[in-house]
Amino acid sequence: MSSPPGRRARLSSPGTGRSSSEAREELRRRLLGLIESNRVMIFSKSYCPHSARVKELFSSLGVECNILELDRVDDGANVQEVLSEITNQKTVPNIFVNKVHMGGCDQTFQAHQSGLLQKLLQEDAAYDYDLIVIGGGSGGLACAQEAAILGKKVMVLDFVVPSPQGMSWGLGGTCVNVGCVPKKLMHQAALLGQALSDARKFGWEYSQQVRHNWETMTEAIQNHIGSLNWGCRLSLREKAVAYVNSYGEFVEHHKIKATNRKGQETYYTAAKFVLATGERPRYLGIQGDKEYCITSDDLFSLPYCPGKTLVVGASYVGLECAGFLAGIGLDVTVMVRSVLLRGFDQEMAEKVGSYMKQHGVKFLRKFVPVMVQQLEKGSPGKLKVVAKSTEGPETIEEVLLAIGRDSCTRKIGLEKIGVKINEKSGKIPVNDVEQTNVPYVYAVGDILEGKLELTPVAIQAGKLLARRLFAGHLEKCDYVNVPTTVFAPLEYGCCGLSEEKAIEVYKKENLEVYHTLFWPLEWTVAGRDNNTCYAKIICHKFDNYRVIGFHVLGPNAGEITQGFAAAMKCGLTKQLLDDTIGIHPTCGEVFTTLEITKSSGLDITQKGC
């Protein structure tokens, strides 16, 4: 075999007198220097046949490459270990082309066959941008701004396709415009209604009839959202991130087409891309759904009160919307195909539903809609919903709000550059550094397959991704023990595993579940429900009773859960909870006094403070 054109790379010694951590950091810096300074960098072993194939490929292309034979350097094992941290690849050859990590032998030959390798090898591989982020939601903006802080030239493309009802919004994504922010504010509106009811018991006297004004609420909320949209744009401007309000679509490797609202097209290139396109509500696929139904895309800026409402679906979005609509006095029914809060702890989910039912929300279990008809025009008008039972031939009539979400990945040209998606869900498979199967394309947020669909997760993943790409950092997003809260009328906060999942992973005999009902002090004078709020922890008996699941149903559950989530990151155990002195009187203190286990079968009802 003839020797391919290539320079043998040298790796200078880090010198003596350094600590192991300092030496490792210096080694990583020097490896990144080799990657940055060479058009083609191959980390190889002289006897590896796969390495030989790659060298021959570049030789046949007449491309000079820099080669570091790990078996011929003194610290080859350390080099391979640090390379593994940088690239998430443990084998050789480990190949970089113009700073882009190609992968190993198979990936390099695949890139050669697809034309990607030739594209990367072009002499004039100067791109318009170091990074283009497609999607201006929480994760995309976090990644773009972090990359800009690190000195990179960055563009954000963001375009909201109007909903079937014509709704669209500004920069910031789902959370800011049609998700977390308006949802929590409308939840607060409902809580204030409950507080008004409680107030009389606390001595507040008022004679006038109190009623809710939908238009006043939505105007105030939309004004706040407008200020957040402006803040997002201002933040990008301050960091010199180019913001383009256009729809991005790949046309070839490293090149996208941006189409604005007028249909005008502009083309941009970048060395790297991050997909952060998020999700949009799913429609039912039945007669009349897009013509007459609204979704969470429409509800928060609806110019009129929706009136009597049927919420189809019992996900957290469905129950949260049903909860605050009922809380401001509307007649609300939830249609449930199977279970409440799929993926959450089902004991907790049923308690959430039970509380909502006690407070006026009606539930239709085991039904699915089959047709929506308009009986009367107007705002809101009147609709007829025909639904069938999943267990029989019954039908019903009601008003509809449709809920459910799909990933926005099918119409952005991913097939033109070979990015793989899950054909059924539209989700994008990535490795543990958020990299797709195409080396220069990454993804964050709700579109990731098998990852949590939460705003703070997307923000964390976006920031860490930028730091790995442009600052040589190694920290990856930790998707374990992420806390979340369902802002139903009675909030449900959780962190870690559901009881069902814990049993599946660790087996029931290895677990101990501590639980109790509790009565918030604020509820006592108001005469609100005793023995409704509930707390439980799931402990691994043979891992020092480590807390692997945390669940609380009660007021301010999100605030409680956030604190305990940090403790779980630190390895919280039952003993540590017992050793913690609670703050009295609070709801959170109940976790410092848990004594009764489920296995004991003892009564958990509370009779005093």
Coordinates of C-alpha atoms in Angstrom, one line a residue:
M1 CA 0.0 0.0 0.0
S2 CA 1.5 3.3 -1.0
S3 CA 1.8 6.0 1.6
P4 CA -0.9 8.7 1.3
P5 CA 0.1 12.3 1.3
G6 CA 0.0 13.4 4.9
R7 CA 1.9 15.1 7.6
R8 CA 2.6 13.3 10.8
A9 CA 1.4 15.5 13.6
R10 CA 3.4 16.1 16.7
L11 CA 2.0 16.6 20.1
S12 CA 4.3 18.5 22.4
S13 CA 4.7 17.4 26.0
P14 CA 2.7 19.4 28.5
G15 CA 5.8 19.5 30.7
T16 CA 6.4 18.4 34.2
G17 CA 5.2 19.8 37.5
R18 CA 1.6 20.0 36.5
S19 CA -1.3 18.4 38.4
S20 CA -3.2 15.7 36.5
S21 CA -6.2 18.0 36.0
E22 CA -4.0 20.8 34.6
A23 CA -2.2 18.3 32.3
R24 CA -5.5 17.0 31.0
E25 CA -6.8 20.4 30.4
E26 CA -3.6 21.3 28.5
L27 CA -3.8 18.2 26.4
R28 CA -7.4 19.0 25.5
R29 CA -6.3 22.5 24.5
R30 CA -3.6 21.2 22.3
L31 CA -5.9 18.7 20.6
L32 CA -8.4 21.4 19.9
G33 CA -5.5 23.4 18.4
L34 CA -4.7 20.6 16.0
I35 CA -8.4 20.4 15.0
E36 CA -8.7 24.2 14.5
S37 CA -5.4 24.6 12.5
N38 CA -5.7 21.8 10.1
R39 CA -7.9 21.4 7.0
V40 CA -8.1 17.6 7.6
M41 CA -7.1 16.1 11.0
I42 CA -7.0 12.4 11.4
F43 CA -6.4 10.7 14.8
S44 CA -5.3 7.2 13.8
K45 CA -3.4 4.1 14.8
S46 CA -0.7 2.9 12.4
Y47 CA -2.0 -0.7 12.4
C48 CA -5.7 0.0 12.1
P49 CA -7.2 -1.1 8.7
H50 CA -10.1 1.3 9.0
S51 CA -7.6 4.2 9.5
A52 CA -5.7 3.0 6.4
R53 CA -8.9 3.1 4.3
V54 CA -9.6 6.7 5.3
K55 CA -6.0 7.7 4.6
E56 CA -6.3 6.1 1.1
L57 CA -9.6 7.9 0.5
F58 CA -8.0 11.3 1.1
S59 CA -5.0 10.3 -0.9
S60 CA -7.2 9.4 -3.9
L61 CA -8.8 12.8 -3.5
G62 CA -5.4 14.5 -3.5
V63 CA -6.1 16.0 -0.1
E64 CA -3.3 16.5 2.3
C65 CA -4.1 15.6 5.8
N66 CA -2.5 15.9 9.2
I67 CA -2.3 12.5 11.0
L68 CA -1.6 11.7 14.6
E69 CA -0.8 8.1 15.2
L70 CA -1.9 7.4 18.7
D71 CA 0.1 4.2 19.1
R72 CA 3.3 6.2 18.3
V73 CA 3.0 9.0 20.9
D74 CA 3.8 8.5 24.6
D75 CA 0.4 9.5 25.9
G76 CA -1.7 7.9 23.2
A77 CA -4.1 6.4 25.7
N78 CA -4.7 9.8 27.3
V79 CA -5.1 11.4 23.9
Q80 CA -7.8 8.9 22.9
E81 CA -9.6 9.4 26.2
V82 CA -9.7 13.2 25.9
L83 CA -10.8 12.8 22.2
S84 CA -13.6 10.6 23.4
E85 CA -14.8 13.4 25.8
I86 CA -14.6 16.0 23.0
T87 CA -16.3 13.9 20.3
N88 CA -18.3 11.2 22.1
Q89 CA -16.4 8.7 19.9
K90 CA -14.2 6.1 21.5
T91 CA -12.6 4.5 18.4
V92 CA -10.2 5.5 15.6
P93 CA -10.0 6.8 13.0
N94 CA -11.4 10.0 14.4
I95 CA -11.6 12.6 11.6
F96 CA -12.2 16.3 11.4
V97 CA -12.6 18.3 8.1
N98 CA -12.5 22.0 8.4
K99 CA -13.2 21.8 12.1
V100 CA -16.3 19.6 11.6
H101 CA -16.2 16.3 13.3
M102 CA -16.9 13.7 10.6
G103 CA -16.8 10.6 12.9
G104 CA -15.1 7.4 11.9
C105 CA -14.4 5.4 8.8
D106 CA -18.0 4.5 7.9
Q107 CA -19.3 8.1 8.4
T108 CA -16.5 9.5 6.3
F109 CA -17.2 7.2 3.4
Q110 CA -21.0 7.9 3.7
A111 CA -20.2 11.7 3.6
H112 CA -18.1 11.1 0.5
Q113 CA -20.9 9.2 -1.2
S114 CA -23.5 11.9 -0.3
G115 CA -21.2 14.8 -1.5
L116 CA -20.9 16.3 2.0
L117 CA -17.2 15.5 2.3
Q118 CA -16.5 17.3 -1.0
K119 CA -18.5 20.3 0.2
L120 CA -16.5 20.5 3.4
L121 CA -13.2 20.2 1.5
Q122 CA -13.9 23.2 -0.8
E123 CA -11.1 25.6 -0.6
D124 CA -13.5 28.6 -0.4
A125 CA -15.3 27.1 2.5
A126 CA -15.9 30.5 4.0
Y127 CA -19.5 30.8 5.2
D128 CA -21.7 33.7 5.8
Y129 CA -22.1 32.7 9.5
D130 CA -20.4 30.5 12.0
L131 CA -23.8 29.4 13.3
I132 CA -27.4 29.7 12.0
V133 CA -30.2 28.8 14.5
I134 CA -33.5 27.9 12.9
G135 CA -36.2 28.8 15.5
G136 CA -36.4 31.8 17.8
G137 CA -37.8 30.0 20.9
S138 CA -36.2 29.6 24.3
G139 CA -33.6 27.0 23.3
G140 CA -32.7 28.6 20.0
L141 CA -32.3 32.0 21.5
A142 CA -30.2 30.7 24.4
C143 CA -27.8 28.9 22.0
A144 CA -27.5 31.8 19.6
Q145 CA -26.8 34.4 22.3
E146 CA -24.2 32.2 24.0
A147 CA -22.4 31.6 20.7
A148 CA -22.4 35.3 20.1
I149 CA -21.0 36.0 23.5
L150 CA -18.2 33.6 22.6
G151 CA -17.3 35.8 19.6
K152 CA -19.1 33.9 16.8
K153 CA -21.1 35.3 13.9
V154 CA -24.6 34.1 14.5
M155 CA -28.0 34.4 12.8
V156 CA -31.4 33.4 14.1
L157 CA -34.2 32.6 11.7
D158 CA -37.7 32.7 13.1
F159 CA -41.1 32.6 11.4
V160 CA -44.5 31.8 12.8
V161 CA -46.9 30.1 10.4
P162 CA -50.3 31.5 11.3
S163 CA -52.7 29.0 12.9
P164 CA -55.8 27.9 11.0
Q165 CA -57.7 30.6 12.9
G166 CA -55.1 33.2 11.8
M167 CA -53.2 33.7 15.0
S168 CA -49.4 34.4 14.9
W169 CA -47.0 36.1 17.3
G170 CA -43.6 37.6 17.8
L171 CA -40.1 36.4 18.8
G172 CA -39.7 34.1 21.8
G173 CA -41.3 30.9 20.8
T174 CA -44.1 28.9 22.4
C175 CA -43.2 29.5 26.0
V176 CA -43.3 33.3 25.8
N177 CA -46.2 33.7 23.4
V178 CA -48.6 30.7 23.7
G179 CA -47.3 28.6 26.4
C180 CA -45.8 28.9 29.9
V181 CA -46.1 32.6 30.3
P182 CA -49.8 33.3 29.3
K183 CA -50.8 29.9 30.8
K184 CA -49.4 30.8 34.3
L185 CA -51.0 34.3 34.2
M186 CA -54.4 32.8 33.3
H187 CA -53.9 30.3 36.1
Q188 CA -53.2 33.2 38.4
A189 CA -56.4 34.8 37.3
A190 CA -58.3 31.7 38.4
L191 CA -56.5 31.6 41.7
L192 CA -57.4 35.2 42.4
G193 CA -61.1 34.2 41.9
Q194 CA -60.7 31.5 44.5
A195 CA -58.9 34.0 46.8
L196 CA -61.9 36.3 46.5
S197 CA -64.1 33.5 47.7
D198 CA -61.8 32.8 50.6
A199 CA -61.5 36.5 51.5
R200 CA -64.9 36.7 53.2
K201 CA -63.9 34.1 55.8
F202 CA -60.8 36.3 56.6
G203 CA -63.0 39.4 57.3
W204 CA -63.1 41.1 53.9
E205 CA -66.5 42.5 53.2
Y206 CA -67.7 43.5 49.8
S207 CA -71.2 43.8 48.5
Q208 CA -70.9 44.3 44.7
Q209 CA -71.1 41.2 42.5
V210 CA -67.6 40.3 41.3
R211 CA -67.3 39.0 37.8
H212 CA -64.5 38.3 35.4
N213 CA -63.8 40.3 32.2
W214 CA -62.0 38.1 29.6
E215 CA -61.0 41.1 27.4
T216 CA -59.4 43.0 30.2
M217 CA -57.3 39.9 31.2
T218 CA -56.2 39.0 27.6
E219 CA -55.3 42.7 26.9
A220 CA -53.1 42.9 30.0
I221 CA -51.4 39.5 29.3
Q222 CA -50.8 40.3 25.6
N223 CA -49.3 43.7 26.6
H224 CA -46.8 41.8 28.9
I225 CA -46.0 39.3 26.1
G226 CA -45.4 42.2 23.8
S227 CA -42.8 43.6 26.2
L228 CA -41.1 40.1 26.3
N229 CA -41.0 40.0 22.5
W230 CA -39.3 43.3 22.4
G231 CA -36.9 42.2 25.1
C232 CA -35.9 39.1 23.0
R233 CA -35.2 41.3 20.0
L234 CA -33.2 43.8 22.1
S235 CA -31.1 41.1 23.6
L236 CA -30.2 39.7 20.2
R237 CA -29.3 43.2 19.0
E238 CA -27.1 43.9 22.0
K239 CA -25.1 40.7 21.3
A240 CA -24.9 41.4 17.5
V241 CA -27.0 38.4 16.6
A242 CA -28.6 38.8 13.2
Y243 CA -32.4 38.3 13.5
V244 CA -34.3 37.5 10.3
N245 CA -38.1 37.0 10.4
S246 CA -38.2 34.4 7.6
Y247 CA -39.0 30.7 7.2
G248 CA -35.8 28.7 7.0
E249 CA -35.4 25.7 4.7
F250 CA -32.3 23.7 3.7
V251 CA -31.6 23.7 0.0
E252 CA -28.2 21.9 0.1
H253 CA -25.4 21.2 2.5
H254 CA -24.5 24.2 4.6
K255 CA -27.0 26.4 2.7
I256 CA -30.6 27.5 3.6
K257 CA -33.3 29.5 1.9
A258 CA -35.0 32.1 4.0
T259 CA -38.5 33.2 2.8
N260 CA -40.2 36.2 4.3
R261 CA -43.9 37.0 4.6
K262 CA -43.9 38.6 1.1
G263 CA -42.5 35.5 -0.5
Q264 CA -39.0 37.1 -1.0
E265 CA -36.2 34.5 -0.9
T266 CA -32.6 35.0 0.4
Y267 CA -29.9 32.4 0.8
Y268 CA -27.4 32.1 3.7
T269 CA -24.6 29.7 4.5
A270 CA -23.1 28.6 7.8
A271 CA -20.5 26.3 9.2
K272 CA -22.9 24.9 11.7
F273 CA -26.7 24.8 12.2
V274 CA -28.9 24.3 15.2
L275 CA -32.5 23.2 14.8
A276 CA -34.8 24.6 17.4
T277 CA -38.1 24.7 15.6
G278 CA -40.3 23.4 18.4
E279 CA -43.8 22.1 18.1
R280 CA -47.3 23.2 17.1
P281 CA -50.7 21.9 18.2
R282 CA -52.0 18.7 16.5
Y283 CA -55.4 18.7 15.0
L284 CA -57.8 15.8 15.2
G285 CA -58.0 15.0 11.5
I286 CA -61.9 15.0 11.5
Q287 CA -64.5 17.0 9.7
G288 CA -64.7 20.6 11.0
D289 CA -61.6 20.6 13.3
K290 CA -59.5 23.3 11.6
E291 CA -62.5 25.3 10.5
Y292 CA -64.2 25.6 13.9
C293 CA -61.8 24.5 16.7
I294 CA -59.2 26.5 18.6
T295 CA -56.0 25.3 20.2
S296 CA -53.5 26.8 22.7
D297 CA -52.1 28.8 19.7
D298 CA -55.4 30.7 19.7
L299 CA -56.7 30.7 23.3
F300 CA -54.4 33.2 25.0
S301 CA -55.1 36.0 22.5
L302 CA -58.7 35.1 21.8
P303 CA -60.6 38.4 21.5
Y304 CA -63.7 37.1 23.1
C305 CA -64.6 34.8 26.0
P306 CA -64.8 31.2 24.7
G307 CA -67.8 30.4 26.8
K308 CA -68.9 26.8 27.3
T309 CA -65.9 24.8 26.3
L310 CA -65.0 21.2 25.6
V311 CA -61.3 20.4 26.0
V312 CA -60.3 17.4 24.0
G313 CA -57.3 15.7 25.6
A314 CA -56.1 15.3 29.2
S315 CA -52.4 16.2 28.8
Y316 CA -51.0 18.8 31.1
V317 CA -51.8 21.5 28.5
G318 CA -55.4 20.3 28.3
L319 CA -55.9 20.1 32.1
E320 CA -54.2 23.4 32.7
C321 CA -56.5 25.2 30.1
A322 CA -59.6 23.4 31.5
G323 CA -58.6 24.4 35.0
F324 CA -58.2 28.2 34.5
L325 CA -61.3 28.4 32.2
A326 CA -63.4 26.8 34.9
G327 CA -61.7 29.0 37.5
I328 CA -62.9 32.1 35.8
G329 CA -66.4 30.8 35.8
L330 CA -66.9 28.9 32.5
D331 CA -68.7 25.7 31.9
V332 CA -65.9 23.2 31.0
T333 CA -65.8 19.6 30.0
V334 CA -62.7 17.5 29.4
M335 CA -63.0 14.6 26.9
V336 CA -60.5 11.9 27.8
R337 CA -59.6 9.0 25.4
S338 CA -57.8 6.9 27.9
V339 CA -55.8 8.3 30.9
L340 CA -55.1 11.7 32.5
L341 CA -51.6 13.1 32.3
R342 CA -50.0 10.3 30.3
G343 CA -46.4 9.8 31.4
F344 CA -46.9 11.3 34.8
D345 CA -47.5 9.4 38.1
Q346 CA -51.0 8.0 37.7
E347 CA -52.0 8.2 41.3
M348 CA -51.1 11.9 41.3
A349 CA -52.9 12.3 37.9
E350 CA -56.1 10.9 39.2
K351 CA -55.9 13.1 42.3
V352 CA -55.5 16.1 40.0
G353 CA -58.6 15.0 38.1
S354 CA -60.6 14.3 41.2
Y355 CA -60.0 17.8 42.6
M356 CA -61.0 19.4 39.2
K357 CA -64.2 17.3 39.2
Q358 CA -65.0 18.4 42.7
H359 CA -64.6 22.0 41.6
G360 CA -66.9 21.9 38.6
V361 CA -65.0 20.5 35.7
K362 CA -66.8 17.6 34.0
F363 CA -65.0 14.7 32.5
L364 CA -66.1 12.4 29.7
R365 CA -64.0 9.3 29.9
K366 CA -63.4 6.9 27.0
F367 CA -64.7 9.2 24.3
V368 CA -63.1 10.5 21.0
P369 CA -64.6 13.2 18.8
V370 CA -65.5 12.2 15.2
M371 CA -67.1 15.4 13.8
V372 CA -67.5 19.1 14.6
Q373 CA -70.3 21.1 13.1
Q374 CA -71.2 24.8 13.4
L375 CA -74.7 25.4 14.6
E376 CA -74.5 29.2 15.1
K377 CA -72.0 31.8 14.0
G378 CA -70.7 34.3 16.5
S379 CA -68.1 35.0 19.1
P380 CA -68.0 32.3 20.4
G381 CA -70.9 30.9 18.4
K382 CA -72.2 27.4 19.0
L383 CA -70.7 24.1 17.9
K384 CA -71.9 20.6 17.9
V385 CA -69.4 17.8 18.6
V386 CA -70.2 14.3 17.7
A387 CA -68.1 11.8 19.7
K388 CA -68.0 8.1 20.0
S389 CA -67.3 6.0 23.0
T390 CA -64.2 3.9 22.9
E391 CA -66.3 1.2 24.6
G392 CA -69.7 1.7 22.9
P393 CA -71.8 3.6 20.3
E394 CA -72.9 6.6 22.4
T395 CA -72.7 10.2 21.0
I396 CA -72.5 13.6 22.7
E397 CA -72.7 17.3 21.8
E398 CA -70.5 20.0 23.2
V399 CA -68.1 22.9 22.3
L400 CA -64.5 22.1 21.5
L401 CA -60.9 23.1 22.2
A402 CA -58.4 20.8 20.6
I403 CA -55.1 20.0 22.2
G404 CA -51.9 18.1 21.2
R405 CA -48.6 18.9 19.5
D406 CA -46.4 17.9 16.5
S407 CA -42.7 18.6 15.8
C408 CA -42.0 21.3 13.1
T409 CA -39.4 19.3 11.3
R410 CA -41.1 18.0 8.1
K411 CA -41.0 21.1 5.9
I412 CA -37.5 22.6 6.5
G413 CA -35.6 20.6 3.9
L414 CA -33.9 18.1 6.2
E415 CA -34.3 15.4 3.6
K416 CA -32.1 17.4 1.2
I417 CA -29.1 17.2 3.5
G418 CA -29.8 13.7 5.0
V419 CA -30.9 14.6 8.5
K420 CA -32.8 11.6 9.9
I421 CA -36.1 12.1 11.7
N422 CA -38.6 9.7 13.3
E423 CA -41.1 9.4 10.4
K424 CA -44.0 8.7 12.8
S425 CA -43.4 11.5 15.4
G426 CA -41.3 13.9 13.4
K427 CA -38.8 13.9 16.3
I428 CA -35.1 14.1 15.6
P429 CA -32.7 11.5 17.1
V430 CA -29.5 12.9 18.5
N431 CA -26.5 11.7 20.5
D432 CA -25.7 12.9 24.0
V433 CA -24.2 16.1 22.6
E434 CA -27.4 17.0 20.7
Q435 CA -25.7 16.2 17.3
T436 CA -27.8 14.7 14.5
N437 CA -26.6 12.1 12.0
V438 CA -25.3 15.0 9.9
P439 CA -22.1 16.2 11.7
Y440 CA -22.6 20.0 11.4
V441 CA -26.3 19.9 12.3
Y442 CA -27.5 19.9 15.9
A443 CA -30.9 20.2 17.6
V444 CA -32.3 21.3 20.9
G445 CA -35.7 21.6 22.6
D446 CA -39.1 19.9 22.0
I447 CA -38.1 18.3 18.7
L448 CA -35.6 15.9 20.3
E449 CA -36.6 12.3 20.4
G450 CA -36.9 10.9 23.9
K451 CA -36.1 14.1 25.7
L452 CA -38.3 16.3 28.0
E453 CA -40.4 19.0 26.3
L454 CA -39.7 21.8 28.8
T455 CA -38.5 25.4 28.3
P456 CA -35.7 25.3 31.0
V457 CA -34.4 22.1 29.5
A458 CA -34.1 23.7 26.0
I459 CA -32.4 26.8 27.5
Q460 CA -29.8 24.7 29.4
A461 CA -29.2 22.4 26.4
G462 CA -28.8 25.4 24.0
K463 CA -26.3 27.2 26.2
L464 CA -24.2 24.1 26.9
L465 CA -24.2 23.2 23.2
A466 CA -22.8 26.6 22.2
R467 CA -20.1 26.3 24.8
R468 CA -19.1 22.8 23.6
L469 CA -19.1 24.0 19.9
F470 CA -17.2 27.3 20.4
A471 CA -15.4 27.3 23.7
G472 CA -14.1 23.7 24.0
H473 CA -16.3 22.9 27.0
L474 CA -17.3 19.3 27.7
E475 CA -20.4 19.7 30.0
K476 CA -23.5 18.0 28.6
C477 CA -27.1 18.7 29.4
D478 CA -28.4 16.4 32.2
Y479 CA -31.8 15.2 31.3
V480 CA -32.2 13.2 34.6
N481 CA -34.2 14.5 37.6
V482 CA -35.7 17.5 35.8
P483 CA -38.5 19.0 37.9
T484 CA -41.7 20.2 36.4
T485 CA -45.2 21.3 37.5
V486 CA -48.7 20.9 36.1
F487 CA -50.4 24.2 36.8
A488 CA -53.9 22.7 37.3
P489 CA -56.3 24.3 39.8
L490 CA -54.5 22.3 42.5
E491 CA -50.8 22.3 41.3
Y492 CA -48.9 19.1 40.9
G493 CA -45.1 19.2 41.1
C494 CA -42.8 16.3 40.5
C495 CA -39.1 15.4 40.0
G496 CA -37.6 12.0 39.2
L497 CA -39.6 8.8 38.6
S498 CA -43.3 8.2 38.7
E499 CA -44.2 5.3 41.0
E500 CA -45.0 3.1 37.9
K501 CA -41.6 3.9 36.3
A502 CA -39.8 3.3 39.6
I503 CA -41.4 -0.1 39.9
E504 CA -40.5 -0.9 36.3
V505 CA -36.9 0.1 36.7
Y506 CA -36.1 -1.1 40.3
K507 CA -38.9 -3.6 41.1
K508 CA -41.5 -3.0 43.8
E509 CA -39.7 -5.0 46.5
N510 CA -36.7 -2.7 46.4
L511 CA -38.7 0.5 46.9
E512 CA -40.3 2.2 49.9
V513 CA -42.9 4.9 49.3
Y514 CA -43.6 7.4 52.1
H515 CA -46.7 9.5 51.8
T516 CA -49.3 11.7 53.6
L517 CA -52.2 13.9 53.0
F518 CA -52.0 17.5 54.3
W519 CA -54.1 20.5 54.9
P520 CA -52.5 23.9 54.1
L521 CA -53.0 26.4 57.0
E522 CA -54.4 29.0 54.5
W523 CA -57.2 26.6 53.7
T524 CA -58.4 26.0 57.2
V525 CA -60.1 29.3 58.0
A526 CA -61.4 29.4 54.5
G527 CA -63.1 26.0 55.0
R528 CA -61.5 24.5 52.0
D529 CA -61.0 20.8 51.4
N530 CA -59.2 18.9 54.1
N531 CA -57.2 15.8 53.2
T532 CA -56.9 16.8 49.5
C533 CA -53.3 17.9 49.2
Y534 CA -50.9 15.0 49.0
A535 CA -47.2 14.4 49.2
K536 CA -45.1 11.3 48.5
I537 CA -41.5 10.3 47.9
I538 CA -40.2 7.1 46.4
C539 CA -37.0 5.7 47.9
H540 CA -34.6 3.0 46.8
K541 CA -34.2 0.8 49.9
F542 CA -30.8 -0.6 48.8
D543 CA -29.2 2.7 47.8
N544 CA -29.3 4.3 51.2
Y545 CA -33.0 5.2 50.7
R546 CA -32.1 7.6 48.0
V547 CA -35.1 9.6 46.8
I548 CA -35.8 8.7 43.2
G549 CA -39.3 10.2 42.9
F550 CA -40.7 13.3 44.5
H551 CA -44.4 14.3 44.1
V552 CA -46.5 17.0 45.7
L553 CA -50.1 18.1 45.0
G554 CA -51.0 21.4 46.6
P555 CA -50.8 25.2 46.4
N556 CA -47.5 26.6 45.1
A557 CA -46.3 23.1 44.2
G558 CA -43.9 24.5 41.6
E559 CA -42.1 26.6 44.2
I560 CA -41.8 23.6 46.6
T561 CA -40.6 21.2 43.9
Q562 CA -37.9 23.6 42.6
G563 CA -36.0 23.5 45.9
F564 CA -36.2 19.8 46.5
A565 CA -35.1 19.2 42.9
A566 CA -31.7 20.8 43.8
A567 CA -31.5 18.4 46.8
M568 CA -32.2 15.4 44.5
K569 CA -29.3 16.5 42.2
C570 CA -27.1 16.3 45.3
G571 CA -28.3 12.7 46.1
L572 CA -31.2 13.4 48.6
T573 CA -32.0 10.5 50.9
K574 CA -34.8 9.9 53.3
Q575 CA -32.4 10.4 56.2
L576 CA -31.4 13.8 54.9
L577 CA -35.0 14.8 54.8
D578 CA -35.5 13.6 58.3
D579 CA -32.5 15.6 59.4
T580 CA -33.8 18.7 57.9
I581 CA -35.8 21.1 60.1
G582 CA -38.9 22.3 58.4
I583 CA -40.2 25.9 58.2
H584 CA -43.5 26.1 60.0
P585 CA -46.2 26.6 58.9
T586 CA -45.6 25.7 55.3
C587 CA -46.6 23.0 52.8
G588 CA -43.0 22.1 52.0
E589 CA -42.3 21.1 55.6
V590 CA -44.4 18.0 55.2
F591 CA -41.5 16.3 53.5
T592 CA -39.3 16.6 56.6
T593 CA -41.8 14.7 58.7
L594 CA -42.9 11.8 56.5
E595 CA -43.3 8.6 58.5
I596 CA -46.0 6.4 57.0
T597 CA -45.2 4.0 54.2
K598 CA -47.6 2.7 51.7
S599 CA -46.6 -0.8 52.5
S600 CA -47.8 -0.3 56.1
G601 CA -51.3 0.4 55.0
L602 CA -51.7 3.0 57.9
D603 CA -54.2 5.9 57.7
I604 CA -52.6 9.1 56.3
T605 CA -55.5 11.5 56.9
Q606 CA -54.6 14.6 58.9
K607 CA -56.6 16.0 61.8
G608 CA -54.6 18.9 63.1
C609 CA -51.8 21.4 62.1

